[in-house]
Tab-separated table of N, CA and C in Angstrom:
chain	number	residue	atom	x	y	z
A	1	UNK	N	126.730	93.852	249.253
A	1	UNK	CA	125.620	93.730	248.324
A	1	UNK	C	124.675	94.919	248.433
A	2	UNK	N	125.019	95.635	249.522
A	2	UNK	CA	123.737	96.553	249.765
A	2	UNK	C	123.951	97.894	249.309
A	3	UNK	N	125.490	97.858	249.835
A	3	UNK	CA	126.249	99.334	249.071
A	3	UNK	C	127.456	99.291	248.945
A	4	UNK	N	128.162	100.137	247.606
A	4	UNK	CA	129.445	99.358	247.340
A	4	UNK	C	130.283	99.330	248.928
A	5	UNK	N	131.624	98.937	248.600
A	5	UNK	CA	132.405	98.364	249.891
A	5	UNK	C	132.868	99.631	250.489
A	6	UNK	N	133.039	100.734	250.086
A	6	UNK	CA	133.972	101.775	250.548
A	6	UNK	C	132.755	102.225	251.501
A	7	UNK	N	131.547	102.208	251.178
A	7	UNK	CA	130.265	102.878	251.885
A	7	UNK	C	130.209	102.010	253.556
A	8	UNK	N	130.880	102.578	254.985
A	8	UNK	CA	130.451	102.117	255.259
A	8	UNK	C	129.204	101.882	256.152
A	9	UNK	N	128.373	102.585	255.924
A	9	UNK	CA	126.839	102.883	256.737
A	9	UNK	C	125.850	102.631	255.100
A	10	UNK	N	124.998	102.356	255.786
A	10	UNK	CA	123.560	102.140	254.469
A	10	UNK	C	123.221	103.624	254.718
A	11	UNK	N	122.854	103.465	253.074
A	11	UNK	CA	122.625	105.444	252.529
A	11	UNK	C	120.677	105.087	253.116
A	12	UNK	N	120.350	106.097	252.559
A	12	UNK	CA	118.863	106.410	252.823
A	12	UNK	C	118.429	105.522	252.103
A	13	UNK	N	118.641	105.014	250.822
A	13	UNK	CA	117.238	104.220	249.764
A	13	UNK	C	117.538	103.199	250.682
A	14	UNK	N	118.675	102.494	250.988
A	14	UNK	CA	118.307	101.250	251.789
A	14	UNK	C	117.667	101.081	252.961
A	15	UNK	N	118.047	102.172	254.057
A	15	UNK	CA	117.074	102.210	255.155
A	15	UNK	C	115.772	102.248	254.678
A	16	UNK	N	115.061	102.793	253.602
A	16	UNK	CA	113.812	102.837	253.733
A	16	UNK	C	113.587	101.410	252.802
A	17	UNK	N	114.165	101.075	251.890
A	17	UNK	CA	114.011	99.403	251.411
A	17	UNK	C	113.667	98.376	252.298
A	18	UNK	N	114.517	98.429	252.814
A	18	UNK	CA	114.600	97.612	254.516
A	18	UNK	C	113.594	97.965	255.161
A	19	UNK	N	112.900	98.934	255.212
A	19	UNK	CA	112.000	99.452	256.198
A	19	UNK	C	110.640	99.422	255.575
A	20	UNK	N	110.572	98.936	254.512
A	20	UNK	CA	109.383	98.848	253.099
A	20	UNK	C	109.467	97.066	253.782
A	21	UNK	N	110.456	96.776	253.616
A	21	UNK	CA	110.155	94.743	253.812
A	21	UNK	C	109.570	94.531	255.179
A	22	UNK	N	110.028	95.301	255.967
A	22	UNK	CA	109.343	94.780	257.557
A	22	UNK	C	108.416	95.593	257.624
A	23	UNK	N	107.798	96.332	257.143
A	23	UNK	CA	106.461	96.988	257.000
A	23	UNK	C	105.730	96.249	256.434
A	24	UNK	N	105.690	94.598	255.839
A	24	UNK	CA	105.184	93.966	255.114
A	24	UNK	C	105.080	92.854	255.687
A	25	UNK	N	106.404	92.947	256.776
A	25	UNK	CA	106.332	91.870	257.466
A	25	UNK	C	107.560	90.433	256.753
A	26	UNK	N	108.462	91.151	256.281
A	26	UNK	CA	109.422	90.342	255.339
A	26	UNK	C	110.863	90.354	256.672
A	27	UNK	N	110.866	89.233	257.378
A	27	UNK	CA	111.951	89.562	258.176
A	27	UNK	C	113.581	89.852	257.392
A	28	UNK	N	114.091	90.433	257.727
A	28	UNK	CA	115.824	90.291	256.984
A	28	UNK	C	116.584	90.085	258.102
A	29	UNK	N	117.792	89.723	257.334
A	29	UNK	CA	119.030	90.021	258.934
A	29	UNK	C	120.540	90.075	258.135
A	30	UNK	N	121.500	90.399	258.260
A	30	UNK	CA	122.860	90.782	257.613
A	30	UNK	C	123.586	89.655	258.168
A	31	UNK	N	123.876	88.966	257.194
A	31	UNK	CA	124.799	87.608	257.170
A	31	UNK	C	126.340	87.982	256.072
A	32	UNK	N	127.042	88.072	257.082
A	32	UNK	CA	128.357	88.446	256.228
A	32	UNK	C	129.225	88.212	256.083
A	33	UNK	N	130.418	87.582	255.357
A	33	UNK	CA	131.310	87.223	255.637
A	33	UNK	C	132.579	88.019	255.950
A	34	UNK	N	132.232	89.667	256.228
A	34	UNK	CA	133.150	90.854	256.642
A	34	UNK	C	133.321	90.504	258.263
A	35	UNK	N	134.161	91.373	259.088
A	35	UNK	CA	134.496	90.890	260.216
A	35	UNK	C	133.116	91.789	260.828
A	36	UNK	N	133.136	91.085	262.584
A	36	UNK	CA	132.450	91.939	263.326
A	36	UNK	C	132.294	93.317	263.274
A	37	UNK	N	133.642	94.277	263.232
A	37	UNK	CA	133.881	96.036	262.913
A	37	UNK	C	133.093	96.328	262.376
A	38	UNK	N	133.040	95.962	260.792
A	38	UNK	CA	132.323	96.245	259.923
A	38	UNK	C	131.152	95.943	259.740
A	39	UNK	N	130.577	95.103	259.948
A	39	UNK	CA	129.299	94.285	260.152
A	39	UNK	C	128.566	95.470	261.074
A	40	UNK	N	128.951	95.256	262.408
A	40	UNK	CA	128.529	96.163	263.421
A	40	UNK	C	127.935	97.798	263.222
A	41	UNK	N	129.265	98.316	262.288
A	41	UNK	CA	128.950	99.873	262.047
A	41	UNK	C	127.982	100.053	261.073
A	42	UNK	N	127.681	99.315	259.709
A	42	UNK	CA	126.769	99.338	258.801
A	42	UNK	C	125.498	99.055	259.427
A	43	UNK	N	124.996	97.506	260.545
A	43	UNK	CA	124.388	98.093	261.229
A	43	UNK	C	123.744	98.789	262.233
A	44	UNK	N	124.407	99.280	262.526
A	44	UNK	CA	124.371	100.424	264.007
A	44	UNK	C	123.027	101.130	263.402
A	45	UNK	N	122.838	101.847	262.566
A	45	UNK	CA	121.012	102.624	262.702
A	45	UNK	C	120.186	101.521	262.143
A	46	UNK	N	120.842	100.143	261.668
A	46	UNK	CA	119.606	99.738	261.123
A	46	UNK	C	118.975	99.313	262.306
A	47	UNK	N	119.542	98.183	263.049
A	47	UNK	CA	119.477	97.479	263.823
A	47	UNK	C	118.897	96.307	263.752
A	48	UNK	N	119.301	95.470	262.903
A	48	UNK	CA	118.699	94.332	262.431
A	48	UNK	C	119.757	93.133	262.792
A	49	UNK	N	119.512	91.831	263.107
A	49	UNK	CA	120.482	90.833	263.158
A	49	UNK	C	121.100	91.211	262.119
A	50	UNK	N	122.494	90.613	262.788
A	50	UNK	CA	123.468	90.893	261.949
A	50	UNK	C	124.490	89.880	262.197
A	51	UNK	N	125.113	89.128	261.465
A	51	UNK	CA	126.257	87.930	261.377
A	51	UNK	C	127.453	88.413	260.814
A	52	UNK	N	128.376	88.549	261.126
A	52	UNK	CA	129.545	88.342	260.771
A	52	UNK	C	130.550	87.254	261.004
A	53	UNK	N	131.408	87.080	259.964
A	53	UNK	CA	132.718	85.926	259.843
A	53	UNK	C	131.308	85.116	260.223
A	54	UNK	N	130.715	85.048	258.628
A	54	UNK	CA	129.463	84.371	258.674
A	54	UNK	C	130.036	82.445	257.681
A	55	UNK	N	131.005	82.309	257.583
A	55	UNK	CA	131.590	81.340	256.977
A	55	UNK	C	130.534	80.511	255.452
A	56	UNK	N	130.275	81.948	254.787
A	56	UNK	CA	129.676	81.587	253.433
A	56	UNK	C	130.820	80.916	252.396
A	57	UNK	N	130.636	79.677	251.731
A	57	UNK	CA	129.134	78.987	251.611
A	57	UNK	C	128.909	77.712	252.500
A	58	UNK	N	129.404	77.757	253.669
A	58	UNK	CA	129.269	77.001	254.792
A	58	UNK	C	128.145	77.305	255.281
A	59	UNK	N	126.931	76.533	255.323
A	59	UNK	CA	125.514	76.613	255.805
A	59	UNK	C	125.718	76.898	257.831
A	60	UNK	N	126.385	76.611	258.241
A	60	UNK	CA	125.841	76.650	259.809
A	60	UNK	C	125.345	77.929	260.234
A	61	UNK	N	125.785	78.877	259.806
A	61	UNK	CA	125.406	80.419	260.224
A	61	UNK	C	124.239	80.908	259.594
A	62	UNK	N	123.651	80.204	258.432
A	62	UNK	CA	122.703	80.552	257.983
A	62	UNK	C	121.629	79.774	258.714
A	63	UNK	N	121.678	78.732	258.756
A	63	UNK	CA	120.903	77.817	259.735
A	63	UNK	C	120.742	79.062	261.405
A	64	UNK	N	121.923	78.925	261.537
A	64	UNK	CA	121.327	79.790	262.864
A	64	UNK	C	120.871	81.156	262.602
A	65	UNK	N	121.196	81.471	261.790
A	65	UNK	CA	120.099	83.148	261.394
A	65	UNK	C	118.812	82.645	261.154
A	66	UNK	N	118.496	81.811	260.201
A	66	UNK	CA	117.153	81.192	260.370
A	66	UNK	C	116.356	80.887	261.486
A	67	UNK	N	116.737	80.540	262.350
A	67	UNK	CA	116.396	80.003	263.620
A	67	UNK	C	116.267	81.068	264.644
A	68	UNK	N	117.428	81.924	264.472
A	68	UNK	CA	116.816	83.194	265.047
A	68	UNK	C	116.068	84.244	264.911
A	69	UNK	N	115.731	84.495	263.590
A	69	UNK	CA	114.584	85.092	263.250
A	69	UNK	C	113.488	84.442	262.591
A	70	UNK	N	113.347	83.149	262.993
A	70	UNK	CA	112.100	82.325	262.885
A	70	UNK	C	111.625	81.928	261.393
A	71	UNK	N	112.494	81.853	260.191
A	71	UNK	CA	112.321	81.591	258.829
A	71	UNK	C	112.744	80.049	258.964
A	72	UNK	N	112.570	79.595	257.785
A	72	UNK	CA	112.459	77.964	257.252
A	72	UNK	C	113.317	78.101	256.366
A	73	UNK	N	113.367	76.554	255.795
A	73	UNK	CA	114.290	76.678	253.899
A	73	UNK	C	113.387	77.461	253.525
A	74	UNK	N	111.604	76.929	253.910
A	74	UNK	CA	110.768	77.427	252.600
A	74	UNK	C	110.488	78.627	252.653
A	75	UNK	N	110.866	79.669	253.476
A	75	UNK	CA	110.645	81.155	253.314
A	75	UNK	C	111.898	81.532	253.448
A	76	UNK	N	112.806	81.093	252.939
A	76	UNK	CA	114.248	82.204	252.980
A	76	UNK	C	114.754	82.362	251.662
A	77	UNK	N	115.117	83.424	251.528
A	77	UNK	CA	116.022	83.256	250.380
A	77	UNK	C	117.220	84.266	251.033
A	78	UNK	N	118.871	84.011	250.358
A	78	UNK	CA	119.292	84.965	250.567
A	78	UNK	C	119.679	85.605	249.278
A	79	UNK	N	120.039	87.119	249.185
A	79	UNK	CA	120.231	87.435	248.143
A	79	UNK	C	122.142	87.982	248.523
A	80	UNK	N	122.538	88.149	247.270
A	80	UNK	CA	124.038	88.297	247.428
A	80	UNK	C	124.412	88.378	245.688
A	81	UNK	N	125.949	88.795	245.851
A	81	UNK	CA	126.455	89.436	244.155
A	81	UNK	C	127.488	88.312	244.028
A	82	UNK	N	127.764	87.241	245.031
A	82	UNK	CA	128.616	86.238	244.381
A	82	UNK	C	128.744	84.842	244.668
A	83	UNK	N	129.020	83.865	243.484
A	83	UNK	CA	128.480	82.776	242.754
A	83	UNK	C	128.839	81.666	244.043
A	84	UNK	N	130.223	82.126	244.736
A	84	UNK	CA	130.640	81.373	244.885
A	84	UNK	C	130.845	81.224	246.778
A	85	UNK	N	130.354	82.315	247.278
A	85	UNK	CA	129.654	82.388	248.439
A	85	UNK	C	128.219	82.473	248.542
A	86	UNK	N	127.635	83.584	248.106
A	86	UNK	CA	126.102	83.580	248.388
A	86	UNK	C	125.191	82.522	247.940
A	87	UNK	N	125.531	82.245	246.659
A	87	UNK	CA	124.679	81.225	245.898
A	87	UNK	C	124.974	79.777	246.191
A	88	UNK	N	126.010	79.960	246.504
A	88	UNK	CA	126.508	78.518	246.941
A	88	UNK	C	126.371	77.845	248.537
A	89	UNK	N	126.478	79.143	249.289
A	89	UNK	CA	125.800	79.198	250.846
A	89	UNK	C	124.441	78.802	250.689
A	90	UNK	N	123.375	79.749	249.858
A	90	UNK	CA	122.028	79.476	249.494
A	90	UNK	C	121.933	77.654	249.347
A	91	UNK	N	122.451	77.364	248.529
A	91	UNK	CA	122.301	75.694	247.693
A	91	UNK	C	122.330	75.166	248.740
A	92	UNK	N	123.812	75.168	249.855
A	92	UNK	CA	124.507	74.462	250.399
A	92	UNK	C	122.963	74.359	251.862
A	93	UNK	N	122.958	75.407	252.246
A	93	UNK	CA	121.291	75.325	252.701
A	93	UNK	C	120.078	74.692	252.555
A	94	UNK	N	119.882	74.588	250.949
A	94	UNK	CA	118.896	74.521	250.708
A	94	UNK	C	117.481	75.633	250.965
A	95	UNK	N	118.155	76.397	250.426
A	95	UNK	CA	117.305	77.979	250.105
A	95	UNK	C	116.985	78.820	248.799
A	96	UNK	N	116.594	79.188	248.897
A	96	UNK	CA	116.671	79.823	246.972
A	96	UNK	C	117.601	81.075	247.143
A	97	UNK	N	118.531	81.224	246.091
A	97	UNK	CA	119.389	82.383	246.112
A	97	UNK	C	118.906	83.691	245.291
A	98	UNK	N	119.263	84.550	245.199
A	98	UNK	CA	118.713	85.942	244.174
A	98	UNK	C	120.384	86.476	244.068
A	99	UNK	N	121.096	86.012	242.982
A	99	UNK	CA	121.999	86.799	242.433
A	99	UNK	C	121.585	88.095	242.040
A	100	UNK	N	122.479	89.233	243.009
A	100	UNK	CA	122.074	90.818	242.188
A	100	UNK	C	123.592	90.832	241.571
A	101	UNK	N	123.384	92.043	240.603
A	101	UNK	CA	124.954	92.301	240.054
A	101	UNK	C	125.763	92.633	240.997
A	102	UNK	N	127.128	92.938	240.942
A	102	UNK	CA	127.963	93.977	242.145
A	102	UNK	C	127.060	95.598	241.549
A	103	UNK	N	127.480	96.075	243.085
A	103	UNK	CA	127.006	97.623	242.922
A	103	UNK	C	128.461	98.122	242.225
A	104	UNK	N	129.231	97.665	242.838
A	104	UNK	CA	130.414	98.362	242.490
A	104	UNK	C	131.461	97.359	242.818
A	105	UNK	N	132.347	96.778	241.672
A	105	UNK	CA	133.262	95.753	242.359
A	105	UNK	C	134.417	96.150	243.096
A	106	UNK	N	134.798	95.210	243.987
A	106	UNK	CA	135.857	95.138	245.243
A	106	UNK	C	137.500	94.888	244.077
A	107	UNK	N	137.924	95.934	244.330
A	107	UNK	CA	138.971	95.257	243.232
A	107	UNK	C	140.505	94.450	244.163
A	108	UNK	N	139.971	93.917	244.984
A	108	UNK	CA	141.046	92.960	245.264
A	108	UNK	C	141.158	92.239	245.081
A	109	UNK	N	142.510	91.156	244.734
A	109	UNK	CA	142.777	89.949	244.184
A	109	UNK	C	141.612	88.548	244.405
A	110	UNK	N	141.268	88.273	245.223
A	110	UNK	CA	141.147	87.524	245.644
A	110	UNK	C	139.446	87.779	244.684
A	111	UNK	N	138.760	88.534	245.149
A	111	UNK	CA	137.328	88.942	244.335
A	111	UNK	C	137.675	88.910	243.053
A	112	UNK	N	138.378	89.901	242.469
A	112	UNK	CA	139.038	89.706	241.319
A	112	UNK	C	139.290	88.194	240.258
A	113	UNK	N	139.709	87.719	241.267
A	113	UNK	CA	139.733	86.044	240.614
A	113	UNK	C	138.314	85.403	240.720
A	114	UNK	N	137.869	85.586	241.534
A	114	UNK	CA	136.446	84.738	241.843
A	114	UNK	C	135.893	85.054	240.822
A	115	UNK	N	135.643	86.570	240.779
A	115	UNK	CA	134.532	87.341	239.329
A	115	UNK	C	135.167	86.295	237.904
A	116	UNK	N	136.164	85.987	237.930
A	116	UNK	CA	136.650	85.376	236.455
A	116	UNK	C	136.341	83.981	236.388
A	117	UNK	N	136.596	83.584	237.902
A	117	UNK	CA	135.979	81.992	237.575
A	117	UNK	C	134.213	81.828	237.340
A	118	UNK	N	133.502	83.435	238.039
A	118	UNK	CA	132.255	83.107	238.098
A	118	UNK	C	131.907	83.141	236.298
A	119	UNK	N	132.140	83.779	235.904
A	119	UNK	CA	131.927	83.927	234.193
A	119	UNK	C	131.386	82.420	233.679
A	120	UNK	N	132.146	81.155	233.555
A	120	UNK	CA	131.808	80.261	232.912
A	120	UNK	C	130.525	79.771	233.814
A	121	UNK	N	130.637	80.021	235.101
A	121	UNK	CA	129.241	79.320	235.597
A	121	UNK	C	128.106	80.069	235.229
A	122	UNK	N	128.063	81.607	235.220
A	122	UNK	CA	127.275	82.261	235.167
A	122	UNK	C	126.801	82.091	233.321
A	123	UNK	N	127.594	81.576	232.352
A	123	UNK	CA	127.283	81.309	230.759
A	123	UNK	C	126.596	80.215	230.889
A	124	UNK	N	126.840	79.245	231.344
A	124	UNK	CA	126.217	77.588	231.475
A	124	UNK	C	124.813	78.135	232.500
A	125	UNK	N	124.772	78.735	233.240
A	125	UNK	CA	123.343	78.877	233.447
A	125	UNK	C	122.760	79.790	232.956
A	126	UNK	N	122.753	80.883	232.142
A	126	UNK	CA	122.172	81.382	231.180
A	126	UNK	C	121.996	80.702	229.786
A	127	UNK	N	122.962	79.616	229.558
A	127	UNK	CA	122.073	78.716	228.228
A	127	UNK	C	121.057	77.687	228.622
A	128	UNK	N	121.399	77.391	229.716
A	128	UNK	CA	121.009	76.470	230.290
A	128	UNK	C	119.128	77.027	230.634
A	129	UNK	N	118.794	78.306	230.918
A	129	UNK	CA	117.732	78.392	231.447
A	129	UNK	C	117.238	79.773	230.367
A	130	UNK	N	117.655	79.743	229.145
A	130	UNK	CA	117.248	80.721	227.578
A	130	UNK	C	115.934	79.785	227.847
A	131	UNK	N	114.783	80.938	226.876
A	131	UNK	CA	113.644	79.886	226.497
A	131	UNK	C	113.517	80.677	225.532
């Protein structure tokens, strides 16, 4: 969600994004469902909690990221680019979610299919919430 998939270190706008929220006092932490490797090297300069084989949209790992950096339902949100992990991890919580677009989509099968099933959910809640 932060930078497409091939990227694997955060470029500069995100270090300083990230570094704009805890200057404010906005805790974050990297909840992922990529393995440890990867998880680890992206954040190696940030240095922020970080979760991997985070079992989204299975709430337990979010519960314990919460708990370890001291947030509630009522101050968390997570943000994420898909319907059917992030937003559904979010619910499954009881947290508010922030769908962003993909930066750049993952073109493997498996994403690939998800993006097609997300379509009809993503139409039913855009008629659903038109004013």
């Amino acid at each position: 969600t932060l930078e497409p998939y091939e990227h694997p270190n955060p470029g500069e706008h995100v270090v300083r994004w990230l570094a704009s929220l805890a200057a404010v006092g906005i805790k974050t932490a990297i909840v992922s469902n990529n393995n440890r490797e990867r998880v680890d090297l992206f954040n190696k300069d940030l240095q922020m909690p970080a979760y991997a084989k985070a079992g989204k949209p299975f709430k337990k790992n979010l519960l314990r990221t919460m708990a370890d950096i001291g947030t509630d339902r009522t101050n968390t949100v997570l943000m994420g680019d898909q319907v059917f992990t992030d937003v559904w991890a979010a619910h499954n919580t009881g947290i508010r979610a922030i769908l962003v677009p993909p930066i750049r989509d993952k073109r493997d099968l498996l994403t690939r299919f998800k993006r097609l099933l997300e379509i009809p959910v993503l139409k039913k809640y855009e008629k659903r919430n038109k004013k």
